[in-house]
Amino acid sequence: EPKRTQTRVHGMASLAAFAPSLAALRPKAAKTSKVSKAVVAERRTDTVVPAISTRRALLGGAVSAAMTLAMSPGPAAAKDGKNGVYWIEPKDGATVAQEFNVKMGVIGYELAPASEGVQEGTGHHHIVVDQEGGYVEKGVEIPFDATHLHFGKAQKEGTVKLEPGTHTLTLQFADAKHRSFGKKFAKTITVNVEA
């Protein structure tokens, strides 16, 4: 039995020569009798390092899975009460040229071209110019005319041309059939168009 113990101890010394960090993790045996040394050597197996590695792997896997879930958009994002549209450009009260760029955003839904048909959780932008009350009621189809600009190819930006003066612009989100999502998906700003 002592011969067997010496072989394991030599095996560990050999391991320490190639991987000192692993050997440092192993507890050192106290000076005891040969019988006690044999018991300590029997306890000193490679299970200490794999246990640490296993814990780290499990913890790392759990953290990775949690981060993936937290950062992945999903259907829950559409039910958080913060859905809607927003203007990136121009800002409310901005003074703009007669032809100016617009940039638009949406939260909780995805942009999709009208040509792809009605799909749950998707739609596209419209700009309603100088409409009293601003938004288009939910379910009402947005007309095709000079004061209702359609961005049916799922554009996030475009160009608008207006006569000089003060105008209200309502960003309105609607489905592929141009049916409005209502007040919750509308945001009105005022712009001053230079002469």
PDB file of C-alpha atoms in Angstrom:
ATOM      1  CA  GLU A   1       0.000   0.000   0.000  1.00  0.00           C
ATOM      2  CA  PRO A   2       2.794   2.547   0.735  1.00  0.00           C
ATOM      3  CA  LYS A   3       4.258   1.915  -2.717  1.00  0.00           C
ATOM      4  CA  ARG A   4       0.903   2.818  -4.283  1.00  0.00           C
ATOM      5  CA  THR A   5       0.761   6.011  -2.250  1.00  0.00           C
ATOM      6  CA  GLN A   6       4.212   7.033  -3.406  1.00  0.00           C
ATOM      7  CA  THR A   7       3.161   6.553  -7.031  1.00  0.00           C
ATOM      8  CA  ARG A   8       0.251   8.952  -6.624  1.00  0.00           C
ATOM      9  CA  VAL A   9       2.404  11.489  -4.879  1.00  0.00           C
ATOM     10  CA  HIS A  10       4.982  11.273  -7.661  1.00  0.00           C
ATOM     11  CA  GLY A  11       2.166  11.656 -10.197  1.00  0.00           C
ATOM     12  CA  MET A  12       1.117  14.883  -8.506  1.00  0.00           C
ATOM     13  CA  ALA A  13       4.672  16.167  -8.443  1.00  0.00           C
ATOM     14  CA  SER A  14       4.866  15.437 -12.154  1.00  0.00           C
ATOM     15  CA  LEU A  15       1.598  17.349 -12.682  1.00  0.00           C
ATOM     16  CA  ALA A  16       2.964  20.293 -10.690  1.00  0.00           C
ATOM     17  CA  ALA A  17       5.927  20.507 -13.032  1.00  0.00           C
ATOM     18  CA  PHE A  18       3.644  20.995 -16.036  1.00  0.00           C
ATOM     19  CA  ALA A  19       0.759  22.877 -14.410  1.00  0.00           C
ATOM     20  CA  PRO A  20       1.885  24.610 -11.208  1.00  0.00           C
ATOM     21  CA  SER A  21      -1.446  26.436 -10.882  1.00  0.00           C
ATOM     22  CA  LEU A  22      -3.359  23.163 -10.597  1.00  0.00           C
ATOM     23  CA  ALA A  23      -0.974  21.840  -7.961  1.00  0.00           C
ATOM     24  CA  ALA A  24      -1.367  25.061  -5.990  1.00  0.00           C
ATOM     25  CA  LEU A  25      -5.115  24.423  -5.740  1.00  0.00           C
ATOM     26  CA  ARG A  26      -4.580  21.081  -4.015  1.00  0.00           C
ATOM     27  CA  PRO A  27      -4.334  21.106  -0.211  1.00  0.00           C
ATOM     28  CA  LYS A  28      -0.922  20.256   1.187  1.00  0.00           C
ATOM     29  CA  ALA A  29      -0.638  17.233   3.461  1.00  0.00           C
ATOM     30  CA  ALA A  30       0.332  17.811   7.062  1.00  0.00           C
ATOM     31  CA  LYS A  31       3.373  15.918   8.369  1.00  0.00           C
ATOM     32  CA  THR A  32       1.933  12.733   9.783  1.00  0.00           C
ATOM     33  CA  SER A  33       2.620   9.041   9.979  1.00  0.00           C
ATOM     34  CA  LYS A  34       2.814   6.819   6.900  1.00  0.00           C
ATOM     35  CA  VAL A  35      -0.736   5.601   7.518  1.00  0.00           C
ATOM     36  CA  SER A  36      -2.065   9.179   7.682  1.00  0.00           C
ATOM     37  CA  LYS A  37      -0.096  10.089   4.541  1.00  0.00           C
ATOM     38  CA  ALA A  38      -1.749   7.204   2.748  1.00  0.00           C
ATOM     39  CA  VAL A  39      -5.208   8.455   3.785  1.00  0.00           C
ATOM     40  CA  VAL A  40      -4.392  12.027   2.701  1.00  0.00           C
ATOM     41  CA  ALA A  41      -2.995  10.785  -0.615  1.00  0.00           C
ATOM     42  CA  GLU A  42      -6.165   8.759  -1.191  1.00  0.00           C
ATOM     43  CA  ARG A  43      -8.229  11.916  -0.690  1.00  0.00           C
ATOM     44  CA  ARG A  44      -5.999  13.909  -3.027  1.00  0.00           C
ATOM     45  CA  THR A  45      -7.455  13.019  -6.371  1.00  0.00           C
ATOM     46  CA  ASP A  46      -8.214  15.085  -9.428  1.00  0.00           C
ATOM     47  CA  THR A  47     -11.752  15.737  -8.192  1.00  0.00           C
ATOM     48  CA  VAL A  48     -10.881  19.098  -6.612  1.00  0.00           C
ATOM     49  CA  VAL A  49      -9.982  20.843  -9.868  1.00  0.00           C
ATOM     50  CA  PRO A  50     -12.822  19.401 -11.955  1.00  0.00           C
ATOM     51  CA  ALA A  51     -15.292  20.413  -9.212  1.00  0.00           C
ATOM     52  CA  ILE A  52     -14.104  24.019  -9.486  1.00  0.00           C
ATOM     53  CA  SER A  53     -14.186  23.860 -13.275  1.00  0.00           C
ATOM     54  CA  THR A  54     -17.646  22.315 -13.211  1.00  0.00           C
ATOM     55  CA  ARG A  55     -18.946  25.034 -10.912  1.00  0.00           C
ATOM     56  CA  ARG A  56     -17.408  27.721 -13.093  1.00  0.00           C
ATOM     57  CA  ALA A  57     -18.823  26.109 -16.214  1.00  0.00           C
ATOM     58  CA  LEU A  58     -22.299  25.871 -14.698  1.00  0.00           C
ATOM     59  CA  LEU A  59     -22.162  29.425 -13.416  1.00  0.00           C
ATOM     60  CA  GLY A  60     -20.805  30.695 -16.733  1.00  0.00           C
ATOM     61  CA  GLY A  61     -23.488  28.819 -18.640  1.00  0.00           C
ATOM     62  CA  ALA A  62     -26.230  30.189 -16.391  1.00  0.00           C
ATOM     63  CA  VAL A  63     -24.951  33.751 -16.733  1.00  0.00           C
ATOM     64  CA  SER A  64     -24.660  33.363 -20.502  1.00  0.00           C
ATOM     65  CA  ALA A  65     -28.202  32.014 -20.786  1.00  0.00           C
ATOM     66  CA  ALA A  66     -29.582  34.799 -18.603  1.00  0.00           C
ATOM     67  CA  MET A  67     -27.825  37.490 -20.656  1.00  0.00           C
ATOM     68  CA  THR A  68     -29.076  35.960 -23.904  1.00  0.00           C
ATOM     69  CA  LEU A  69     -32.652  35.962 -22.655  1.00  0.00           C
ATOM     70  CA  ALA A  70     -32.400  39.463 -21.239  1.00  0.00           C
ATOM     71  CA  MET A  71     -30.978  40.951 -24.419  1.00  0.00           C
ATOM     72  CA  SER A  72     -33.195  39.095 -26.906  1.00  0.00           C
ATOM     73  CA  PRO A  73     -36.311  40.940 -28.032  1.00  0.00           C
ATOM     74  CA  GLY A  74     -39.425  38.867 -27.727  1.00  0.00           C
ATOM     75  CA  PRO A  75     -43.190  39.046 -27.649  1.00  0.00           C
ATOM     76  CA  ALA A  76     -43.057  40.248 -24.024  1.00  0.00           C
ATOM     77  CA  ALA A  77     -41.548  43.531 -25.234  1.00  0.00           C
ATOM     78  CA  ALA A  78     -44.805  44.262 -27.061  1.00  0.00           C
ATOM     79  CA  LYS A  79     -46.802  44.028 -23.822  1.00  0.00           C
ATOM     80  CA  ASP A  80     -44.741  46.188 -21.482  1.00  0.00           C
ATOM     81  CA  GLY A  81     -46.870  49.322 -21.805  1.00  0.00           C
ATOM     82  CA  LYS A  82     -44.045  51.349 -23.394  1.00  0.00           C
ATOM     83  CA  ASN A  83     -44.920  50.656 -27.015  1.00  0.00           C
ATOM     84  CA  GLY A  84     -45.212  53.498 -29.447  1.00  0.00           C
ATOM     85  CA  VAL A  85     -43.507  55.652 -32.037  1.00  0.00           C
ATOM     86  CA  TYR A  86     -41.011  58.457 -31.639  1.00  0.00           C
ATOM     87  CA  TRP A  87     -39.389  61.178 -33.679  1.00  0.00           C
ATOM     88  CA  ILE A  88     -35.633  61.116 -34.060  1.00  0.00           C
ATOM     89  CA  GLU A  89     -35.558  64.059 -36.441  1.00  0.00           C
ATOM     90  CA  PRO A  90     -36.782  66.797 -36.539  1.00  0.00           C
ATOM     91  CA  LYS A  91     -37.231  67.706 -32.892  1.00  0.00           C
ATOM     92  CA  ASP A  92     -40.424  69.309 -31.649  1.00  0.00           C
ATOM     93  CA  GLY A  93     -40.359  73.085 -32.342  1.00  0.00           C
ATOM     94  CA  ALA A  94     -37.532  72.810 -34.892  1.00  0.00           C
ATOM     95  CA  THR A  95     -37.113  75.312 -37.710  1.00  0.00           C
ATOM     96  CA  VAL A  96     -36.636  73.470 -40.989  1.00  0.00           C
ATOM     97  CA  ALA A  97     -36.188  74.219 -44.688  1.00  0.00           C
ATOM     98  CA  GLN A  98     -39.111  73.668 -47.087  1.00  0.00           C
ATOM     99  CA  GLU A  99     -37.650  70.252 -47.855  1.00  0.00           C
ATOM    100  CA  PHE A 100     -36.267  68.425 -44.826  1.00  0.00           C
ATOM    101  CA  ASN A 101     -35.321  64.962 -43.619  1.00  0.00           C
ATOM    102  CA  VAL A 102     -37.339  62.936 -41.145  1.00  0.00           C
ATOM    103  CA  LYS A 103     -36.157  60.003 -39.038  1.00  0.00           C
ATOM    104  CA  MET A 104     -38.665  57.835 -37.188  1.00  0.00           C
ATOM    105  CA  GLY A 105     -38.621  55.005 -34.666  1.00  0.00           C
ATOM    106  CA  VAL A 106     -40.967  52.457 -33.106  1.00  0.00           C
ATOM    107  CA  ILE A 107     -40.878  50.548 -29.805  1.00  0.00           C
ATOM    108  CA  GLY A 108     -42.532  47.168 -29.248  1.00  0.00           C
ATOM    109  CA  TYR A 109     -43.272  46.391 -32.891  1.00  0.00           C
ATOM    110  CA  GLU A 110     -41.159  45.607 -35.942  1.00  0.00           C
ATOM    111  CA  LEU A 111     -41.071  47.516 -39.202  1.00  0.00           C
ATOM    112  CA  ALA A 112     -42.280  45.471 -42.169  1.00  0.00           C
ATOM    113  CA  PRO A 113     -43.138  46.451 -45.747  1.00  0.00           C
ATOM    114  CA  ALA A 114     -46.860  46.660 -46.495  1.00  0.00           C
ATOM    115  CA  SER A 115     -46.264  44.268 -49.406  1.00  0.00           C
ATOM    116  CA  GLU A 116     -45.589  41.440 -46.910  1.00  0.00           C
ATOM    117  CA  GLY A 117     -49.185  41.567 -45.713  1.00  0.00           C
ATOM    118  CA  VAL A 118     -50.611  41.833 -42.230  1.00  0.00           C
ATOM    119  CA  GLN A 119     -48.404  40.130 -39.630  1.00  0.00           C
ATOM    120  CA  GLU A 120     -48.905  40.373 -35.896  1.00  0.00           C
ATOM    121  CA  GLY A 121     -46.485  42.804 -34.233  1.00  0.00           C
ATOM    122  CA  THR A 122     -45.481  44.576 -37.456  1.00  0.00           C
ATOM    123  CA  GLY A 123     -46.374  47.729 -39.350  1.00  0.00           C
ATOM    124  CA  HIS A 124     -44.960  50.826 -41.011  1.00  0.00           C
ATOM    125  CA  HIS A 125     -44.810  54.596 -40.506  1.00  0.00           C
ATOM    126  CA  HIS A 126     -47.079  57.348 -41.816  1.00  0.00           C
ATOM    127  CA  ILE A 127     -46.825  61.094 -41.355  1.00  0.00           C
ATOM    128  CA  VAL A 128     -50.075  62.998 -41.023  1.00  0.00           C
ATOM    129  CA  VAL A 129     -49.687  66.717 -41.785  1.00  0.00           C
ATOM    130  CA  ASP A 130     -51.833  69.362 -40.045  1.00  0.00           C
ATOM    131  CA  GLN A 131     -54.657  67.029 -38.993  1.00  0.00           C
ATOM    132  CA  GLU A 132     -56.916  68.372 -36.281  1.00  0.00           C
ATOM    133  CA  GLY A 133     -56.690  66.087 -33.282  1.00  0.00           C
ATOM    134  CA  GLY A 134     -53.396  64.694 -34.592  1.00  0.00           C
ATOM    135  CA  TYR A 135     -53.655  60.919 -34.600  1.00  0.00           C
ATOM    136  CA  VAL A 136     -55.821  58.602 -36.698  1.00  0.00           C
ATOM    137  CA  GLU A 137     -58.285  56.525 -34.660  1.00  0.00           C
ATOM    138  CA  LYS A 138     -57.389  52.863 -34.104  1.00  0.00           C
ATOM    139  CA  GLY A 139     -58.582  50.633 -36.957  1.00  0.00           C
ATOM    140  CA  VAL A 140     -59.244  53.529 -39.359  1.00  0.00           C
ATOM    141  CA  GLU A 141     -57.481  53.194 -42.703  1.00  0.00           C
ATOM    142  CA  ILE A 142     -55.061  56.045 -43.386  1.00  0.00           C
ATOM    143  CA  PRO A 143     -55.965  57.695 -46.717  1.00  0.00           C
ATOM    144  CA  PHE A 144     -53.560  58.219 -49.620  1.00  0.00           C
ATOM    145  CA  ASP A 145     -53.417  61.985 -50.159  1.00  0.00           C
ATOM    146  CA  ALA A 146     -51.117  65.014 -49.864  1.00  0.00           C
ATOM    147  CA  THR A 147     -51.494  65.267 -46.075  1.00  0.00           C
ATOM    148  CA  HIS A 148     -51.039  61.547 -45.301  1.00  0.00           C
ATOM    149  CA  LEU A 149     -47.540  60.431 -46.225  1.00  0.00           C
ATOM    150  CA  HIS A 150     -46.973  56.667 -46.400  1.00  0.00           C
ATOM    151  CA  PHE A 151     -43.677  54.900 -45.709  1.00  0.00           C
ATOM    152  CA  GLY A 152     -44.987  51.476 -46.755  1.00  0.00           C
ATOM    153  CA  LYS A 153     -41.579  50.025 -47.598  1.00  0.00           C
ATOM    154  CA  ALA A 154     -40.722  50.024 -43.875  1.00  0.00           C
ATOM    155  CA  GLN A 155     -38.527  53.117 -44.183  1.00  0.00           C
ATOM    156  CA  LYS A 156     -37.088  54.642 -41.027  1.00  0.00           C
ATOM    157  CA  GLU A 157     -36.347  57.943 -42.731  1.00  0.00           C
ATOM    158  CA  GLY A 158     -37.418  60.044 -45.672  1.00  0.00           C
ATOM    159  CA  THR A 159     -37.838  63.556 -47.052  1.00  0.00           C
ATOM    160  CA  VAL A 160     -40.836  65.821 -46.540  1.00  0.00           C
ATOM    161  CA  LYS A 161     -41.636  68.999 -48.481  1.00  0.00           C
ATOM    162  CA  LEU A 162     -43.980  71.616 -46.971  1.00  0.00           C
ATOM    163  CA  GLU A 163     -45.053  75.198 -47.616  1.00  0.00           C
ATOM    164  CA  PRO A 164     -43.595  77.913 -45.339  1.00  0.00           C
ATOM    165  CA  GLY A 165     -45.307  78.334 -41.984  1.00  0.00           C
ATOM    166  CA  THR A 166     -46.029  76.352 -38.815  1.00  0.00           C
ATOM    167  CA  HIS A 167     -47.146  72.758 -39.287  1.00  0.00           C
ATOM    168  CA  THR A 168     -47.995  69.815 -37.078  1.00  0.00           C
ATOM    169  CA  LEU A 169     -46.603  66.430 -38.031  1.00  0.00           C
ATOM    170  CA  THR A 170     -48.077  63.303 -36.512  1.00  0.00           C
ATOM    171  CA  LEU A 171     -46.055  60.144 -36.804  1.00  0.00           C
ATOM    172  CA  GLN A 172     -48.643  57.355 -37.030  1.00  0.00           C
ATOM    173  CA  PHE A 173     -47.942  53.602 -37.083  1.00  0.00           C
ATOM    174  CA  ALA A 174     -50.284  51.295 -39.004  1.00  0.00           C
ATOM    175  CA  ASP A 175     -50.512  47.722 -40.281  1.00  0.00           C
ATOM    176  CA  ALA A 176     -49.943  46.495 -43.847  1.00  0.00           C
ATOM    177  CA  LYS A 177     -53.503  47.493 -44.814  1.00  0.00           C
ATOM    178  CA  HIS A 178     -52.765  51.014 -43.500  1.00  0.00           C
ATOM    179  CA  ARG A 179     -55.147  50.579 -40.542  1.00  0.00           C
ATOM    180  CA  SER A 180     -53.995  52.844 -37.729  1.00  0.00           C
ATOM    181  CA  PHE A 181     -52.807  51.449 -34.402  1.00  0.00           C
ATOM    182  CA  GLY A 182     -54.361  54.536 -32.807  1.00  0.00           C
ATOM    183  CA  LYS A 183     -53.270  57.135 -30.285  1.00  0.00           C
ATOM    184  CA  LYS A 184     -50.744  54.888 -28.505  1.00  0.00           C
ATOM    185  CA  PHE A 185     -48.779  54.641 -31.759  1.00  0.00           C
ATOM    186  CA  ALA A 186     -48.895  58.344 -32.630  1.00  0.00           C
ATOM    187  CA  LYS A 187     -46.575  61.207 -31.748  1.00  0.00           C
ATOM    188  CA  THR A 188     -47.200  64.813 -32.810  1.00  0.00           C
ATOM    189  CA  ILE A 189     -44.601  67.554 -33.138  1.00  0.00           C
ATOM    190  CA  THR A 190     -44.648  71.100 -34.495  1.00  0.00           C
ATOM    191  CA  VAL A 191     -42.167  72.400 -37.066  1.00  0.00           C
ATOM    192  CA  ASN A 192     -41.594  75.907 -38.412  1.00  0.00           C
ATOM    193  CA  VAL A 193     -40.916  75.828 -42.147  1.00  0.00           C
ATOM    194  CA  GLU A 194     -38.752  78.709 -43.392  1.00  0.00           C
ATOM    195  CA  ALA A 195     -39.807  80.813 -46.349  1.00  0.00           C
TER     196      ALA A 195
END
